[in-house]
JSON list of C-alpha atoms in Angstrom, two decimals:
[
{"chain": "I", "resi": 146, "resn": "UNK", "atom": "CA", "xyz": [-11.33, 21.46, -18.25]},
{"chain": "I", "resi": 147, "resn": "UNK", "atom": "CA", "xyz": [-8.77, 18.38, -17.78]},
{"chain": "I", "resi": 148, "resn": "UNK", "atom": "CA", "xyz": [-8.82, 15.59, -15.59]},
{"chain": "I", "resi": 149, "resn": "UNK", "atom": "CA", "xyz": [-5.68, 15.25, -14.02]},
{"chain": "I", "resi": 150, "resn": "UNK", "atom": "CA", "xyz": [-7.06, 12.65, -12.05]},
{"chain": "I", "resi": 151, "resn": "UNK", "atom": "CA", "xyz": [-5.72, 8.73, -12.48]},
{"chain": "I", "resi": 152, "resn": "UNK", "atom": "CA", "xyz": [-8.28, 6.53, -13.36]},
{"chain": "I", "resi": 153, "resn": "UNK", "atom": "CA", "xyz": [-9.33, 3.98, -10.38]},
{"chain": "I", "resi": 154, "resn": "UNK", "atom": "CA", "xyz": [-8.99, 1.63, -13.30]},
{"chain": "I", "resi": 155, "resn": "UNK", "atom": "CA", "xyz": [-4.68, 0.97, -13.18]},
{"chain": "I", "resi": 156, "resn": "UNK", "atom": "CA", "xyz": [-2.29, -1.40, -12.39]},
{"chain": "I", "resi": 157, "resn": "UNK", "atom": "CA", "xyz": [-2.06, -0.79, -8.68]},
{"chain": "I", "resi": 158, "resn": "UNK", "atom": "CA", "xyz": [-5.49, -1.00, -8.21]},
{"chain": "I", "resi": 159, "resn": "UNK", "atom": "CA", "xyz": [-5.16, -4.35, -10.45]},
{"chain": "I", "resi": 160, "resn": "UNK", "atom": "CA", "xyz": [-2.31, -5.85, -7.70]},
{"chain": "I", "resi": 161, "resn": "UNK", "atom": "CA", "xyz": [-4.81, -4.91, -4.78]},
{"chain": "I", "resi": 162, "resn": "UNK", "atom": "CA", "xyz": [-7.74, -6.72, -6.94]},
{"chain": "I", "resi": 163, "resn": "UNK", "atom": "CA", "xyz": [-5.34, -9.79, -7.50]},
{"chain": "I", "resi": 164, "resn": "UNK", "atom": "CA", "xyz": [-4.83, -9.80, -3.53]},
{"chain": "I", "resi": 165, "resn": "UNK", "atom": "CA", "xyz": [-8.25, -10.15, -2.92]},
{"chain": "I", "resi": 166, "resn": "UNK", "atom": "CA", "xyz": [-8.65, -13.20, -5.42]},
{"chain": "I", "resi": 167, "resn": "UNK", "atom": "CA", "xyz": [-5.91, -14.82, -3.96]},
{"chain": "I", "resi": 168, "resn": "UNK", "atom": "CA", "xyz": [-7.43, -15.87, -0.85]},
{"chain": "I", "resi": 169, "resn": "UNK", "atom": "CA", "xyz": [-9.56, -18.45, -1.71]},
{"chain": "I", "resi": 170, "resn": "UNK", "atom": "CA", "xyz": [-6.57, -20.35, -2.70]},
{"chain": "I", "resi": 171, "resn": "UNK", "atom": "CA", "xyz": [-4.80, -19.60, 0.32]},
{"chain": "I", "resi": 172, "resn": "UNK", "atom": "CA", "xyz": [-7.64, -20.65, 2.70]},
{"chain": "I", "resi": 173, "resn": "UNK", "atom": "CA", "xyz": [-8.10, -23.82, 0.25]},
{"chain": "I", "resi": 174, "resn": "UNK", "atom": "CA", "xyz": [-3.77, -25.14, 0.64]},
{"chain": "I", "resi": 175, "resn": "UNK", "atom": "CA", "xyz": [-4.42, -24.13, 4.42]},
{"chain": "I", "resi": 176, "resn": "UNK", "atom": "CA", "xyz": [-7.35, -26.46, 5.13]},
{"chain": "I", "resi": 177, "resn": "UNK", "atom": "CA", "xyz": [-6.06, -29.59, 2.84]},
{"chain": "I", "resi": 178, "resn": "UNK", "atom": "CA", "xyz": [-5.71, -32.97, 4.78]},
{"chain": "I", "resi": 179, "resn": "UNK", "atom": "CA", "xyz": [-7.38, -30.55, 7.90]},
{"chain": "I", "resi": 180, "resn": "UNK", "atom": "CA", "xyz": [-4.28, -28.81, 7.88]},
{"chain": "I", "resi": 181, "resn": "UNK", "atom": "CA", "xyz": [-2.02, -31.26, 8.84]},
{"chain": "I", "resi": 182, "resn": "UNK", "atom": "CA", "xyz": [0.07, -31.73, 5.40]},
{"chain": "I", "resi": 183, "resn": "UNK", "atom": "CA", "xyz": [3.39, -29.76, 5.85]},
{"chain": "I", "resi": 184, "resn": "UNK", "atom": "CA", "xyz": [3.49, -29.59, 2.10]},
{"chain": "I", "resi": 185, "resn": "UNK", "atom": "CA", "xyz": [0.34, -27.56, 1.95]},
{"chain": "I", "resi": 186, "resn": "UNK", "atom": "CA", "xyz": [0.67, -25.63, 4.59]},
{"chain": "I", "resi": 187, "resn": "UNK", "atom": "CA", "xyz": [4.58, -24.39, 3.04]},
{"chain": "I", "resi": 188, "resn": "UNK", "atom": "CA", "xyz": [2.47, -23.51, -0.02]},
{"chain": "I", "resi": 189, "resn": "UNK", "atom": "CA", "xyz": [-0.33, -21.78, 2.33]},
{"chain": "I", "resi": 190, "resn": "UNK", "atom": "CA", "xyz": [2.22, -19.60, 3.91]},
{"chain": "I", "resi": 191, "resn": "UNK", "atom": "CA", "xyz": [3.89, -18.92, 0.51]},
{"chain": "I", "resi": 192, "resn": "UNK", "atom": "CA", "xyz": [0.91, -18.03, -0.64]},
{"chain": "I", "resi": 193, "resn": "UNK", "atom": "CA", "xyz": [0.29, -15.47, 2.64]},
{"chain": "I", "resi": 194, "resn": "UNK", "atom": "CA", "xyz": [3.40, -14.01, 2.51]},
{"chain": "I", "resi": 195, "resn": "UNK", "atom": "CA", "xyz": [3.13, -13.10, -0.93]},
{"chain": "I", "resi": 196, "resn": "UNK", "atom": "CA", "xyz": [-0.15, -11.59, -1.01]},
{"chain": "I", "resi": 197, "resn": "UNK", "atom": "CA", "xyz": [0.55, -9.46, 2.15]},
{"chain": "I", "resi": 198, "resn": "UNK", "atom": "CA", "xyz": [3.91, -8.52, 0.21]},
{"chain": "I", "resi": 199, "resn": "UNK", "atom": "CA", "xyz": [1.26, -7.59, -2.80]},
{"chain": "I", "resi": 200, "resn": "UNK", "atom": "CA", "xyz": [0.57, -4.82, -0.41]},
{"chain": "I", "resi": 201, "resn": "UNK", "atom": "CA", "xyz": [4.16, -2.84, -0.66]},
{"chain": "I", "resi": 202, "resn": "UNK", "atom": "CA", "xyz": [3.70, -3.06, -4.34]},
{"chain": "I", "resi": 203, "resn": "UNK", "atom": "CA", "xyz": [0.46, -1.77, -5.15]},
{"chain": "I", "resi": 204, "resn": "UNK", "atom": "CA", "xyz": [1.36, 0.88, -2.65]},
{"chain": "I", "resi": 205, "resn": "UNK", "atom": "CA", "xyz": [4.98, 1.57, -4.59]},
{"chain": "I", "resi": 206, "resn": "UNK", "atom": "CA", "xyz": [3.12, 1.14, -7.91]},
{"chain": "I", "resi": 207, "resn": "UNK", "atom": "CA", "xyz": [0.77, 3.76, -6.52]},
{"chain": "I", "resi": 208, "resn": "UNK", "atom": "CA", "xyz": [3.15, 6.12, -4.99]},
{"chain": "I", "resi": 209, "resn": "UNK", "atom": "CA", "xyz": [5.25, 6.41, -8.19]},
{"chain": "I", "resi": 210, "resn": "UNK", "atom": "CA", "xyz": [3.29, 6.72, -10.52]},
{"chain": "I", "resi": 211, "resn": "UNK", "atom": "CA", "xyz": [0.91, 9.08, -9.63]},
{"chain": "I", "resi": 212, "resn": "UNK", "atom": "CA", "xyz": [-1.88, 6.27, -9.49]},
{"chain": "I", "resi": 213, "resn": "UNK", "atom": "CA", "xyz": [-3.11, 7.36, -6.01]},
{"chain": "I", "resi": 214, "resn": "UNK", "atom": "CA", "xyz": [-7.20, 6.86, -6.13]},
{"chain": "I", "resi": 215, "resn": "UNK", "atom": "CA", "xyz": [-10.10, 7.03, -3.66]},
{"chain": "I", "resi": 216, "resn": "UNK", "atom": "CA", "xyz": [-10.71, 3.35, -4.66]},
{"chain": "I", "resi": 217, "resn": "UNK", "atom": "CA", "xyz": [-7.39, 2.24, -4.27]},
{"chain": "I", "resi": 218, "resn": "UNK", "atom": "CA", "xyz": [-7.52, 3.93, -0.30]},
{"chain": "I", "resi": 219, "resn": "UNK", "atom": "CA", "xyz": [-11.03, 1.96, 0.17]},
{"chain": "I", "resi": 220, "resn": "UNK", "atom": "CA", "xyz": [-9.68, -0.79, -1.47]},
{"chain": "I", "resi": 221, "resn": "UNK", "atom": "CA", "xyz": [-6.69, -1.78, -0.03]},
{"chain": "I", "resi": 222, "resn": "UNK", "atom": "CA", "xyz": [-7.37, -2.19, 3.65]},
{"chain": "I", "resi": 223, "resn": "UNK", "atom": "CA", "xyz": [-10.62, -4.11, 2.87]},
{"chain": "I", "resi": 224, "resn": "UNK", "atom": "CA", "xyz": [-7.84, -6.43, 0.22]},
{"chain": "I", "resi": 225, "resn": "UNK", "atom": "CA", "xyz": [-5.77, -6.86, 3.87]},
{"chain": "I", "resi": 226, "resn": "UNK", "atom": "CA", "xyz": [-8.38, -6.87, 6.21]},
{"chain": "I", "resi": 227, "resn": "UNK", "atom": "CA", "xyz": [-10.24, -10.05, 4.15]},
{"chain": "I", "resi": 228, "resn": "UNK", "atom": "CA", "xyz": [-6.31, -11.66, 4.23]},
{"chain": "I", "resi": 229, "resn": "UNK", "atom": "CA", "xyz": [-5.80, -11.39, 7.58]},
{"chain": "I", "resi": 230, "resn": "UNK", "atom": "CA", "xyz": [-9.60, -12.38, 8.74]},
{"chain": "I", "resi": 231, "resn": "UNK", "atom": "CA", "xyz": [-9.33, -14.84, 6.51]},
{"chain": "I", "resi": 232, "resn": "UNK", "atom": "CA", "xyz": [-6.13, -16.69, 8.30]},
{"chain": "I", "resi": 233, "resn": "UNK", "atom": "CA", "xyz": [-6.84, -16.07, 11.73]},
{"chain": "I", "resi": 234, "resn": "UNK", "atom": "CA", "xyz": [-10.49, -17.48, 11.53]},
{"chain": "I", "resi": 235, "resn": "UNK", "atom": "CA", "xyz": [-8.99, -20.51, 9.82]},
{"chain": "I", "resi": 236, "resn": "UNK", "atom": "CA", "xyz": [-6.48, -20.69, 12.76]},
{"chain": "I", "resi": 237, "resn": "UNK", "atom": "CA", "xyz": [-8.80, -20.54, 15.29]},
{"chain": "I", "resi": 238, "resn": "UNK", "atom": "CA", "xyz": [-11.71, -22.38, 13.59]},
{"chain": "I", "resi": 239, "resn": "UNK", "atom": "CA", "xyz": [-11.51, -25.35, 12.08]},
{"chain": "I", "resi": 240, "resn": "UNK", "atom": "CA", "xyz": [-7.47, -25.80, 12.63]},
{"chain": "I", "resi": 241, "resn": "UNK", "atom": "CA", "xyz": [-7.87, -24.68, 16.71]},
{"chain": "I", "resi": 242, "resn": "UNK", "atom": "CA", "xyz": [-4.62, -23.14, 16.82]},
{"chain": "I", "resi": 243, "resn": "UNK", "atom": "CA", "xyz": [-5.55, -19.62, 18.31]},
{"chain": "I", "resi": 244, "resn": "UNK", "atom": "CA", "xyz": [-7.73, -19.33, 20.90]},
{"chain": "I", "resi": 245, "resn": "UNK", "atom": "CA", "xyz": [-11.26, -17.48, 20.15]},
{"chain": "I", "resi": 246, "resn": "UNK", "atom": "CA", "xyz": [-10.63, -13.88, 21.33]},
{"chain": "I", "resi": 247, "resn": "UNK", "atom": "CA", "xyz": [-7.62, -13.38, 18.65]},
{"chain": "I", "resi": 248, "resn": "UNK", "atom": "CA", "xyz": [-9.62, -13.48, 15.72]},
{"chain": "I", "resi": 249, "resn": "UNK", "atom": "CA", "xyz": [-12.93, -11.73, 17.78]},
{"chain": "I", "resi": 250, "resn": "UNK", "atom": "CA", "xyz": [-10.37, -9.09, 18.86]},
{"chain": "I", "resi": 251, "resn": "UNK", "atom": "CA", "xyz": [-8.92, -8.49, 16.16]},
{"chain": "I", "resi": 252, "resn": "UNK", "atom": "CA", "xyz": [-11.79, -8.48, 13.64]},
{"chain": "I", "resi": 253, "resn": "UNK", "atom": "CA", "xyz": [-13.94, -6.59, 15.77]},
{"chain": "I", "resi": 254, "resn": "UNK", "atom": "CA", "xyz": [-11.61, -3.59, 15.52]},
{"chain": "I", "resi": 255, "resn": "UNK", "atom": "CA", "xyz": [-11.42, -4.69, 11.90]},
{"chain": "I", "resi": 256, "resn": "UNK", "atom": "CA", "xyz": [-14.78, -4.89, 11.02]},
{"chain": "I", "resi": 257, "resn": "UNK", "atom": "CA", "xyz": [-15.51, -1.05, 13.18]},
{"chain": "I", "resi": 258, "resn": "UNK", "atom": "CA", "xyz": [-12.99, 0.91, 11.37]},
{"chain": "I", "resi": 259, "resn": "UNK", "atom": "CA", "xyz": [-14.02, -0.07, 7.99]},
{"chain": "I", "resi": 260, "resn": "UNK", "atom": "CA", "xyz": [-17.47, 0.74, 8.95]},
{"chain": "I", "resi": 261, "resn": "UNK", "atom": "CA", "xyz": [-16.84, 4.01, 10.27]},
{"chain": "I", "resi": 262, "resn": "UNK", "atom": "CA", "xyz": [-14.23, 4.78, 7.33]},
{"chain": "I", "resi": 263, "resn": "UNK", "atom": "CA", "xyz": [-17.27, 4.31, 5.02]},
{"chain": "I", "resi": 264, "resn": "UNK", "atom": "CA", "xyz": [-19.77, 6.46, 7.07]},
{"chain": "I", "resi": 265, "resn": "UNK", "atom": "CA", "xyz": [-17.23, 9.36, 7.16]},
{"chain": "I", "resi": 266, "resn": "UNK", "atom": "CA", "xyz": [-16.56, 8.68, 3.09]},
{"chain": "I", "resi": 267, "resn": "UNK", "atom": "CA", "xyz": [-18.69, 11.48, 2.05]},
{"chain": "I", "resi": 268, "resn": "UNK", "atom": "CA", "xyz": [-16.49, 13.67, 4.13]},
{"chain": "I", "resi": 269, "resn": "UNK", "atom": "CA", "xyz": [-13.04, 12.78, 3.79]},
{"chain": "I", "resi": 270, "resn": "UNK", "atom": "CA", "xyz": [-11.50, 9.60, 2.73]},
{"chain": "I", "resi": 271, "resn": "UNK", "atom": "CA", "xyz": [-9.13, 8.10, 5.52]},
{"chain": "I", "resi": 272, "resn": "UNK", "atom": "CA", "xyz": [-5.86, 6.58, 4.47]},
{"chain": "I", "resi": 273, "resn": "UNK", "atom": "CA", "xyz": [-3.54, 3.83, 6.72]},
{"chain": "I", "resi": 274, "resn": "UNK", "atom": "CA", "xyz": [-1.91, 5.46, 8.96]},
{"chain": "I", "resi": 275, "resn": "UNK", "atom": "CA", "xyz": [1.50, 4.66, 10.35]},
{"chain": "I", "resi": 276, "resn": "UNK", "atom": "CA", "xyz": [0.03, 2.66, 13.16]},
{"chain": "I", "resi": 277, "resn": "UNK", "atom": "CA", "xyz": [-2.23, 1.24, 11.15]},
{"chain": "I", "resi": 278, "resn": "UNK", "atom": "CA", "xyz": [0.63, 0.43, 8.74]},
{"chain": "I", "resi": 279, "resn": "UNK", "atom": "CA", "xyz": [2.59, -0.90, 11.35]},
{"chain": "I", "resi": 280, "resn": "UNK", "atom": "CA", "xyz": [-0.20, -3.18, 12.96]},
{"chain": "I", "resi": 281, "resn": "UNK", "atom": "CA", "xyz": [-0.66, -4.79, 9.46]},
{"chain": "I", "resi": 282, "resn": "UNK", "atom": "CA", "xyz": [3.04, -6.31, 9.20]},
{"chain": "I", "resi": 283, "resn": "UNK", "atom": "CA", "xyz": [2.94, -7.24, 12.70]},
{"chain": "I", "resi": 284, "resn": "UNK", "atom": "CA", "xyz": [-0.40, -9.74, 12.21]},
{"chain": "I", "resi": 285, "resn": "UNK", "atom": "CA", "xyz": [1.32, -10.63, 9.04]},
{"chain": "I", "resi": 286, "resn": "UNK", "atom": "CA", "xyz": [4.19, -11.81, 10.60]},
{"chain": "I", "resi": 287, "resn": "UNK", "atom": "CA", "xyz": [2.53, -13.47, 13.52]},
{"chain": "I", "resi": 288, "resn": "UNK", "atom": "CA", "xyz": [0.04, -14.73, 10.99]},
{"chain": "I", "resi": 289, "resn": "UNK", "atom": "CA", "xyz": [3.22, -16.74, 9.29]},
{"chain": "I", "resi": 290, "resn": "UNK", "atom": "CA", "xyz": [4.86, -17.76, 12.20]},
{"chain": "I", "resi": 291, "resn": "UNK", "atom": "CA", "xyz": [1.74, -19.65, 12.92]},
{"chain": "I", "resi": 292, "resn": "UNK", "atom": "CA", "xyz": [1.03, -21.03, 9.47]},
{"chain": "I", "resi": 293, "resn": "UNK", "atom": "CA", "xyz": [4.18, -22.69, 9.22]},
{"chain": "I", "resi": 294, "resn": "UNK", "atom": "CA", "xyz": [4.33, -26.11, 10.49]},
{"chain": "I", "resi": 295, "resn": "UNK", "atom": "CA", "xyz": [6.09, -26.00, 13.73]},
{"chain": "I", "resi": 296, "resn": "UNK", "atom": "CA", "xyz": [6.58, -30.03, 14.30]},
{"chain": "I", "resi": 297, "resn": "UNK", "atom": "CA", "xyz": [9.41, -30.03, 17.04]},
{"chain": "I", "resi": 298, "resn": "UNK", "atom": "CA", "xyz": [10.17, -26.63, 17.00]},
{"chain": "I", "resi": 299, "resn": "UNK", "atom": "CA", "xyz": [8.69, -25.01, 20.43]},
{"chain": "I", "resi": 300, "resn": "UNK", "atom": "CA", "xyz": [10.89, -21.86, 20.12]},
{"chain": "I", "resi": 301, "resn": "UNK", "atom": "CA", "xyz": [8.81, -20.96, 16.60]},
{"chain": "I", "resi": 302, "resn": "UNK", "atom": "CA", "xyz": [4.98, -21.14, 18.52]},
{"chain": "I", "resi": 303, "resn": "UNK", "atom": "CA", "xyz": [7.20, -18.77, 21.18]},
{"chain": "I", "resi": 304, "resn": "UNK", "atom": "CA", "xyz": [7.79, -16.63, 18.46]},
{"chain": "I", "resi": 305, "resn": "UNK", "atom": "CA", "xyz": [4.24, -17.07, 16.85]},
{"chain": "I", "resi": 306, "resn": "UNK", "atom": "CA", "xyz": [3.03, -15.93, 20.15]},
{"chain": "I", "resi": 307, "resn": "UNK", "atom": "CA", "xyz": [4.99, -12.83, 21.37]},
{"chain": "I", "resi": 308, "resn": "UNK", "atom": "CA", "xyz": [4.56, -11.14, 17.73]},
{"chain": "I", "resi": 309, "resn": "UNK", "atom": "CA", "xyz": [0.54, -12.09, 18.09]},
{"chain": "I", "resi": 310, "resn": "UNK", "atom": "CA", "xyz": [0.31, -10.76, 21.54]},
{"chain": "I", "resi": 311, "resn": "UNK", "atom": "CA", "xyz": [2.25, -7.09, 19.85]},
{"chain": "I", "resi": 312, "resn": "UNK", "atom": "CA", "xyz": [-0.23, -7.18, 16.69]},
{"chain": "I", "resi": 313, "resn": "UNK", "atom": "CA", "xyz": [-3.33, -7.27, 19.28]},
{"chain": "I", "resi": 314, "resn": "UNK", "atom": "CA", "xyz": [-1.98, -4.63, 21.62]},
{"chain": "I", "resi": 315, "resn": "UNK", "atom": "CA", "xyz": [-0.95, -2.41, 18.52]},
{"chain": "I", "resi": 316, "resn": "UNK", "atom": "CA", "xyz": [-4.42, -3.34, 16.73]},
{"chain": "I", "resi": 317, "resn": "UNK", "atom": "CA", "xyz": [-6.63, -1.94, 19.77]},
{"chain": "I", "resi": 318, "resn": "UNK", "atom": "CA", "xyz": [-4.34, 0.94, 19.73]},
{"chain": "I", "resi": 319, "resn": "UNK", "atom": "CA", "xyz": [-4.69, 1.49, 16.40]},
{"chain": "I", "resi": 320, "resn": "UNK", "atom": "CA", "xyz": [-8.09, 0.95, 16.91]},
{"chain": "I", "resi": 321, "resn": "UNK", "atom": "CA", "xyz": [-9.33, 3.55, 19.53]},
{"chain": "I", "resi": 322, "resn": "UNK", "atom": "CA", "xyz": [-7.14, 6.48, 17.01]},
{"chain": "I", "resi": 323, "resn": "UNK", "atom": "CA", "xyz": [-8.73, 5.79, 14.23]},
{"chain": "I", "resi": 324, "resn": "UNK", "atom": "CA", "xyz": [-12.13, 6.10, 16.34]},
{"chain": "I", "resi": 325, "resn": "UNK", "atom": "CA", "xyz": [-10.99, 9.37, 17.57]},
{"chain": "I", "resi": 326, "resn": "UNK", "atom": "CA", "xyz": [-9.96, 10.88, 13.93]},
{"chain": "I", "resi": 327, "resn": "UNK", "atom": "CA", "xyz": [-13.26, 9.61, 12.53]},
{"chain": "I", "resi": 328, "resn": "UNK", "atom": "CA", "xyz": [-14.64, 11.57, 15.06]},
{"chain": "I", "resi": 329, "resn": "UNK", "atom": "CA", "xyz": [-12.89, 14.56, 14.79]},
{"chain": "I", "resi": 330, "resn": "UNK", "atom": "CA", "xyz": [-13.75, 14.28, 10.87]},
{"chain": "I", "resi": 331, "resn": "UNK", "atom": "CA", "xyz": [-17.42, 13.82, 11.96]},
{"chain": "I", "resi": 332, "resn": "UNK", "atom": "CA", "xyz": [-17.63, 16.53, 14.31]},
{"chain": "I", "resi": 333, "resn": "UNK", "atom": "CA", "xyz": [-15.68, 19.12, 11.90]},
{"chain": "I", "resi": 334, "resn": "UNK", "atom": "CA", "xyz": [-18.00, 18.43, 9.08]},
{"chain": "I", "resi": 335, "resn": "UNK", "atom": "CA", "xyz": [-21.24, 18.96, 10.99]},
{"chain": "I", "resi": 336, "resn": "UNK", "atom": "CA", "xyz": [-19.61, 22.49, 12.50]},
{"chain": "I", "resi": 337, "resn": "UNK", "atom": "CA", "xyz": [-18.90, 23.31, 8.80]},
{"chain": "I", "resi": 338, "resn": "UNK", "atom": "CA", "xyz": [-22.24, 22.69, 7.45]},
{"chain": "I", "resi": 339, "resn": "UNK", "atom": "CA", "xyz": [-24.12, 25.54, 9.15]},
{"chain": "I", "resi": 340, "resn": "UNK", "atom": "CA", "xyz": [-21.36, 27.71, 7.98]},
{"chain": "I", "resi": 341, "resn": "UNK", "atom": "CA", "xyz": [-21.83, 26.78, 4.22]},
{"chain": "I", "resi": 342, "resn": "UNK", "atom": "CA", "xyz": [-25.77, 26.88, 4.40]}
]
């Protein structure tokens, strides 16, 4: 019998893996001079931006050509999820740009879903949702806006701020779904188990 199945092994897989390698870099341009150089910290958001973007294009690379794997599902919200954690405990400790709770918040949630993705793995593997999707631009924007240095320019931390305070609200909504589908998933697999005994 043939396996029609893509090999975890491909070149969106590869883009995701690349993502992951790129933070070290990022956190290193971010922290040079203690994060006060406004060269570095152009080439720290640069280097965000563009590994958050690496996100649409394993996903497209994925999508089109047929490369969809379980890996690449496990994969790529851990890739985002070390990103993100990565910039906002930088922000908050050593830079002390965002308050304590942001990052707690935020990887709390983080840290809980990925955990309960991987007990419910032997079940059913749980992809980004929507939400989930839409939660991940909006830390990656407000992850930017606060990156860039914002010198004289009040309105920008206004801007930082009101797209931060939207990525928490839509993280702990987020959040408290994906806790009730890993439920369901939980629940549905124990009823079926009897069933198949």
């Amino acid at each position: 019998m043939v396996n029609d199945a893509p090999s975890p092994w491909n070149v969106a897989n590869y883009v995701t893996m690349v993502r992951i390698a790129m933070v070290p870099f990022f956190a290193w341009a971010l922290l040079v001079e203690g994060g006060e150089s406004v060269t570095w910290r152009i080439v720290a958001t640069i280097l965000f931006v563009v590994a958050a973007l690496s996100d649409k294009v394993d996903g497209y690379l994925a999508r089109s050509r047929g490369l969809i794997t379980d890996l690449g599902k496990l994969l790529d919200p851990i890739a985002d999820k070390f990103l993100v954690g990565t910039a906002l405990v930088l922000l908050w400790w050593p830079l002390g740009e965002l308050p304590w709770w942001v990052p707690t918040v935020i990887l709390v949630r983080e840290l809980g879903i990925t955990l309960m993705r991987m007990a419910v793995l032997k079940y059913e593997v749980m992809p980004a949702s929507r939400g989930g999707k839409l939660k991940t631009v909006l830390q990656a924007v407000a992850i930017t806006a606060f990156l860039l240095p914002h010198g004289d320019l009040p309105w920008l931390t206004v801007i930082a701020w009101i797209v931060m305070a939207a990525a928490v609200v839509v993280t702990v909504v987020t959040g408290v779904d994906y806790a009730y589908q890993g439920w369901r998933i939980r629940r549905s697999a124990r009823r079926a188990s009897p069933a198949q005994a």
